[in-house]
mmCIF file of C-alpha atoms and ligand atoms in Angstrom:
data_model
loop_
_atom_site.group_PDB
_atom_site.id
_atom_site.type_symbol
_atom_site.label_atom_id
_atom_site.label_comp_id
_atom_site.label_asym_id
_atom_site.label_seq_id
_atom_site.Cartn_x
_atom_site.Cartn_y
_atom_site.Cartn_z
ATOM 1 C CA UNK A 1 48.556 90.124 148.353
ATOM 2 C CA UNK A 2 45.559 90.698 145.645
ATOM 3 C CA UNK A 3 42.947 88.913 143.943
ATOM 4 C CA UNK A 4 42.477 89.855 140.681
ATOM 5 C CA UNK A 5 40.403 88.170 137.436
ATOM 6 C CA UNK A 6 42.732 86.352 135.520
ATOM 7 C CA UNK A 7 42.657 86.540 131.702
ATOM 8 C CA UNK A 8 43.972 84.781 128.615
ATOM 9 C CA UNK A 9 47.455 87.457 129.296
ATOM 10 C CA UNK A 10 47.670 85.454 132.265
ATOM 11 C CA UNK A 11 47.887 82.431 130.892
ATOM 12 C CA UNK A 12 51.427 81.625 130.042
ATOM 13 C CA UNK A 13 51.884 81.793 133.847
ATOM 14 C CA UNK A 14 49.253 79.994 134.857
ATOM 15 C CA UNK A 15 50.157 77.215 132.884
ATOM 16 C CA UNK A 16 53.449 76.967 133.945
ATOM 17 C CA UNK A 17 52.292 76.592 137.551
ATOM 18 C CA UNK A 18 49.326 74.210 136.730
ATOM 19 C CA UNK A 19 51.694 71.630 135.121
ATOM 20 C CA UNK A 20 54.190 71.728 137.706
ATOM 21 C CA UNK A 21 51.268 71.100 140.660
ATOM 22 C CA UNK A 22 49.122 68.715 138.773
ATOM 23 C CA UNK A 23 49.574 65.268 137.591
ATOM 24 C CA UNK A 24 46.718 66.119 134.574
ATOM 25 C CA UNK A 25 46.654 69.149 134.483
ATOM 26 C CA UNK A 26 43.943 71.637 132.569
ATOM 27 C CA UNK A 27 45.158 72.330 129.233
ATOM 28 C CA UNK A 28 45.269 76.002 127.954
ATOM 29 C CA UNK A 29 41.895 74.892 126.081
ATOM 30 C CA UNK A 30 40.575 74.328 130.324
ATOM 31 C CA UNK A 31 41.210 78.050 131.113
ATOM 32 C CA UNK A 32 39.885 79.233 127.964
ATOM 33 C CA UNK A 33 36.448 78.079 127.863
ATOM 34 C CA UNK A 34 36.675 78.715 131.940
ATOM 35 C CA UNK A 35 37.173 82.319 131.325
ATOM 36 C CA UNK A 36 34.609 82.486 128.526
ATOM 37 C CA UNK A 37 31.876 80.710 130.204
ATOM 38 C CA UNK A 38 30.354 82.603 133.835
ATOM 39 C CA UNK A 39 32.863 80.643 135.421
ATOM 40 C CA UNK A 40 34.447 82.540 138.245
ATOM 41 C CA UNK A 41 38.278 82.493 137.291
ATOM 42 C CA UNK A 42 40.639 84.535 139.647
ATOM 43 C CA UNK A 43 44.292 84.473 140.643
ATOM 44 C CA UNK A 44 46.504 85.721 144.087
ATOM 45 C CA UNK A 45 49.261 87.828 143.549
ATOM 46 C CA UNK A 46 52.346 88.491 145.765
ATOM 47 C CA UNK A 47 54.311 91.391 144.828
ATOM 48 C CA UNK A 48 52.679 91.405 141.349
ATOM 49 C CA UNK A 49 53.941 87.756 140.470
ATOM 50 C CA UNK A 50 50.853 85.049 140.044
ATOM 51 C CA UNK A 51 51.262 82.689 143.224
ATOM 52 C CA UNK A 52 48.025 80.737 142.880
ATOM 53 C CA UNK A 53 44.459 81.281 141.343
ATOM 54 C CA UNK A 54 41.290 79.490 141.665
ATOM 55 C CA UNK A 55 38.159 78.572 139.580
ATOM 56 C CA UNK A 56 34.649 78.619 140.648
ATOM 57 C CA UNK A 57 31.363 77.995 139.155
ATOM 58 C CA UNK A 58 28.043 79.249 140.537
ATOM 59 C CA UNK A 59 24.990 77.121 140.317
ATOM 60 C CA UNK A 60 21.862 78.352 141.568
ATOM 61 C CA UNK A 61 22.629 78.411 145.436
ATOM 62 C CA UNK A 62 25.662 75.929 144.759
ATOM 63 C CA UNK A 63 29.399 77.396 144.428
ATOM 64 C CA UNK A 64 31.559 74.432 142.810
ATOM 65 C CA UNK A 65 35.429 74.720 143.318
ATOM 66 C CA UNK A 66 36.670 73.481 139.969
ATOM 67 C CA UNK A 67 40.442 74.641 140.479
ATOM 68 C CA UNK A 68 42.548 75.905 143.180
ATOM 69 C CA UNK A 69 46.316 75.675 142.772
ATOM 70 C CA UNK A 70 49.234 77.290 144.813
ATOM 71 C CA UNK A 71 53.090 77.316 142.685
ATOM 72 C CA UNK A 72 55.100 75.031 143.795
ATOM 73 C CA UNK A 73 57.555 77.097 146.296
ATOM 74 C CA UNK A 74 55.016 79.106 147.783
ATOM 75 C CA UNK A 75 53.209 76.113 148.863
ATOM 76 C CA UNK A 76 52.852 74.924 153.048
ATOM 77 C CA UNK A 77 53.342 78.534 153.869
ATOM 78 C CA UNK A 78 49.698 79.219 154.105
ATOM 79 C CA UNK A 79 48.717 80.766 150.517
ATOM 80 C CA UNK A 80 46.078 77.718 150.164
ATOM 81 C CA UNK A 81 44.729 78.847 152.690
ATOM 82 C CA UNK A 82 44.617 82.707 152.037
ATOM 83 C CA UNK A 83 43.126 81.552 148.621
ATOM 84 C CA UNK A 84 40.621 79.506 149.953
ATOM 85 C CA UNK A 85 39.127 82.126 152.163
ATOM 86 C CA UNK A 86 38.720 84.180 149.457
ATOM 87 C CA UNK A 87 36.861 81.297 147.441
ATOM 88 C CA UNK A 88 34.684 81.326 150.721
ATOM 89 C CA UNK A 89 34.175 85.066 150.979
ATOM 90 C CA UNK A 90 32.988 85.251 147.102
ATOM 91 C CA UNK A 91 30.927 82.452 147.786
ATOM 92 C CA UNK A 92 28.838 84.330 150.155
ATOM 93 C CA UNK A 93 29.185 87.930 148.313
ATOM 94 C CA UNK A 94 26.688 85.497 145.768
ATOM 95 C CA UNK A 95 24.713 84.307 148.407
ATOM 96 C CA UNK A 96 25.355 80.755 148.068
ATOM 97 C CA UNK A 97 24.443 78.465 150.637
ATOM 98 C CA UNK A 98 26.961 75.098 150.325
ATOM 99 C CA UNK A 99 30.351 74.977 147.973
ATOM 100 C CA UNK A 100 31.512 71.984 146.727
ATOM 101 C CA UNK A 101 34.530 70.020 145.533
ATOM 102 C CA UNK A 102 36.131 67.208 144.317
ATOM 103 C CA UNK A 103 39.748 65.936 145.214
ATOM 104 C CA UNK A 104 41.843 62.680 144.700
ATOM 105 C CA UNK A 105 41.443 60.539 147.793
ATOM 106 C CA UNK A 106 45.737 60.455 147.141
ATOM 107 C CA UNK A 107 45.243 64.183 147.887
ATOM 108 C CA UNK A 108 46.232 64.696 151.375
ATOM 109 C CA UNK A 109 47.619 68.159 151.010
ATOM 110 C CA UNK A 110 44.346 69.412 149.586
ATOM 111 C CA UNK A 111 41.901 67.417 152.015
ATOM 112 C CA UNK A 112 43.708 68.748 154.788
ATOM 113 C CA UNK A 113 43.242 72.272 153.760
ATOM 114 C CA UNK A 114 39.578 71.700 153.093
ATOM 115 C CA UNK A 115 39.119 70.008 156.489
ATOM 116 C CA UNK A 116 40.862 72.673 158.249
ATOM 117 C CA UNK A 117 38.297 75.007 156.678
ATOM 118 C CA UNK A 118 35.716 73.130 158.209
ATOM 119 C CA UNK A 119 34.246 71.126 154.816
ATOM 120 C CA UNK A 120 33.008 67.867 155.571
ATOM 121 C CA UNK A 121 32.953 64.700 153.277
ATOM 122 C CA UNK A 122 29.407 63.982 151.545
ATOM 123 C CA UNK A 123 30.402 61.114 148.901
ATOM 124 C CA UNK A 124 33.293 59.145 147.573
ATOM 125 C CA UNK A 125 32.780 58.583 143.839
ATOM 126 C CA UNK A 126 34.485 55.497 143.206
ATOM 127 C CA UNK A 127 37.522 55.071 140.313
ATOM 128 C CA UNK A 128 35.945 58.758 139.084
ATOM 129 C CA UNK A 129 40.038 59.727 138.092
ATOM 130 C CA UNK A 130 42.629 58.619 135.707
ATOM 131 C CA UNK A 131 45.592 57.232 137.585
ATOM 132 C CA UNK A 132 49.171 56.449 136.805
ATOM 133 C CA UNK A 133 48.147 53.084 137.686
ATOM 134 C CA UNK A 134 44.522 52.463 136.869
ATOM 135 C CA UNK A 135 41.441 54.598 138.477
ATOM 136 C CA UNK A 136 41.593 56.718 141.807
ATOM 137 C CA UNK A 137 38.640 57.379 144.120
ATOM 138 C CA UNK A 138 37.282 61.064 144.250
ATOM 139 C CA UNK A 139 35.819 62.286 147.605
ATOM 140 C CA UNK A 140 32.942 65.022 147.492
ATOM 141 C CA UNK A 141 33.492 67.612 150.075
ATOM 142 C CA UNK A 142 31.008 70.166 151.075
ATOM 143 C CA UNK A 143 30.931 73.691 153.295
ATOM 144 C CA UNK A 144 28.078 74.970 154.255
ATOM 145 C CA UNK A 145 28.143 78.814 154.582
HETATM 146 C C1 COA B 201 46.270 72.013 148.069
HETATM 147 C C2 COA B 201 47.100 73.293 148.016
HETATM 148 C C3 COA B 201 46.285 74.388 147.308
HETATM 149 C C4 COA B 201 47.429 73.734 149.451
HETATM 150 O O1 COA B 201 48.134 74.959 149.359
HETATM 151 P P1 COA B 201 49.187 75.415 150.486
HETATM 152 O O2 COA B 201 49.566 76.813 150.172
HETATM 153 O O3 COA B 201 50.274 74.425 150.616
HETATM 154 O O4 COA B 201 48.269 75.367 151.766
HETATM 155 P P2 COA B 201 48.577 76.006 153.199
HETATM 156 O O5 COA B 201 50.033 76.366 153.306
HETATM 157 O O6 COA B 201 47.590 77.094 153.446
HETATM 158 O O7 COA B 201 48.306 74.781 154.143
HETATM 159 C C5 COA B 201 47.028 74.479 154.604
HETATM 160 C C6 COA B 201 47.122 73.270 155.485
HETATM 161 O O8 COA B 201 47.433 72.111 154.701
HETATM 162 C C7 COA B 201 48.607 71.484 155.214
HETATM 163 N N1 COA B 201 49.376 70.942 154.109
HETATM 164 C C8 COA B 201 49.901 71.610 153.059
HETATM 165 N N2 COA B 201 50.570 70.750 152.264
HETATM 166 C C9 COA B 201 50.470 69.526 152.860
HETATM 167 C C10 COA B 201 50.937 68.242 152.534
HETATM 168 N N3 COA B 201 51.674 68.034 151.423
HETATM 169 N N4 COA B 201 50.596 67.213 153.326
HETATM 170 C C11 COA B 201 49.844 67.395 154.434
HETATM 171 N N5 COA B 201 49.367 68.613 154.819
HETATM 172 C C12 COA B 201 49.681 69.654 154.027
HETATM 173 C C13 COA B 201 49.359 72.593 155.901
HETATM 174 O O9 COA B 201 50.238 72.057 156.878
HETATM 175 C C14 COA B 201 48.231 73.380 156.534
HETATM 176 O O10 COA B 201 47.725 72.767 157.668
HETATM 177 P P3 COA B 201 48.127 73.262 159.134
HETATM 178 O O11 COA B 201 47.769 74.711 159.177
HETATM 179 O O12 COA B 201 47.272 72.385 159.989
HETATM 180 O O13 COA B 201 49.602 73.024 159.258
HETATM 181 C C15 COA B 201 48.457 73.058 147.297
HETATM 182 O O14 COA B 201 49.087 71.946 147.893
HETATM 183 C C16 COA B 201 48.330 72.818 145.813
HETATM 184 O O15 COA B 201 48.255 73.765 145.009
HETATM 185 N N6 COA B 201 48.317 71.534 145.385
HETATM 186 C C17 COA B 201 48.306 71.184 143.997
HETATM 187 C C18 COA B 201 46.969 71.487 143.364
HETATM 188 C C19 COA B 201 45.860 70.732 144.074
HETATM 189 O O16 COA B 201 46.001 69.597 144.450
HETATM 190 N N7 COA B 201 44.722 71.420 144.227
HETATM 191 C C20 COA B 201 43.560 70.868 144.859
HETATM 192 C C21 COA B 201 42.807 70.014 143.908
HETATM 193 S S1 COA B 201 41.256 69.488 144.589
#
């Protein structure tokens, strides 16, 4: 497996997978101004095909998870996981001290992930999403490293 930057080659990939794991997903427009700005925009290979890839913003001592997404059939079979460690491990390569998220309360794939990686819930913003029917809930989750 390898981590690797991802750029706008990447993209036609990356799409494909973000639309098939997300219910709005980020448009091509997302990824572009993500890999433009300083955000921190990498991917996870597995014999050299793109299984998942993450985004990450640093913010003084803050590290913000803004994406992390694992295709379809390689999900449940630990890559989350993998990909999250490495979120974790570049996180404190840049010295931050907490990194934080923001997932659909619905979400009980990616909360249990987050929990098993010892993050903790700090806040529940209330009706922060778009929902197929009417607002959803976000919960603010927090490591600190
Ligand atoms: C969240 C996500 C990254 C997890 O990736 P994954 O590769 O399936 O994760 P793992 O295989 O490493 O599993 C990690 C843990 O979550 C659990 N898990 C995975 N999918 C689950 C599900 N649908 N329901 C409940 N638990 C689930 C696994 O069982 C495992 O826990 P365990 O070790 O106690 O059994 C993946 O589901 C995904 O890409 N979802 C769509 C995008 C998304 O929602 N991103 C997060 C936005 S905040």
């Amino acid at each position: 497996m390898q981590f690797r930057d991802f750029k706008e080659i990447d993209l036609n990939a990356i799409e494909l997978i973000e639309s098939e794991v997300h219910t709005y997903p980020w448009t091509r427009g997302n990824f572009l101004d993500s890999i433009k700005s300083s955000h921190k925009c990498f991917m996870m290979k597995l014999n050299n095909e793109i299984i998942g890839y993450a985004v990450i913003m640093f913010v003084l001592d803050e590290c913000h998870v803004l994406n992390i997404s694992i295709k379809k059939s390689m999900q449940k079979k630990g890559y989350g996981s993998d990909l999250l460690k490495e979120v974790i491990r570049r996180a404190g390569l840049a010295h931050s001290k907490t990194i934080y998220l923001e997932v659909r309360s619905s979400n009980h794939a990616a909360i249990h992930l987050y929990d098993k990686h010892g993050f903790n819930e700090m806040s529940v913003r209330k009706d922060y999403y778009r929902a197929k029917e009417g607002r959803e809930n976000a919960v603010l989750m927090g490591l600190v490293i």
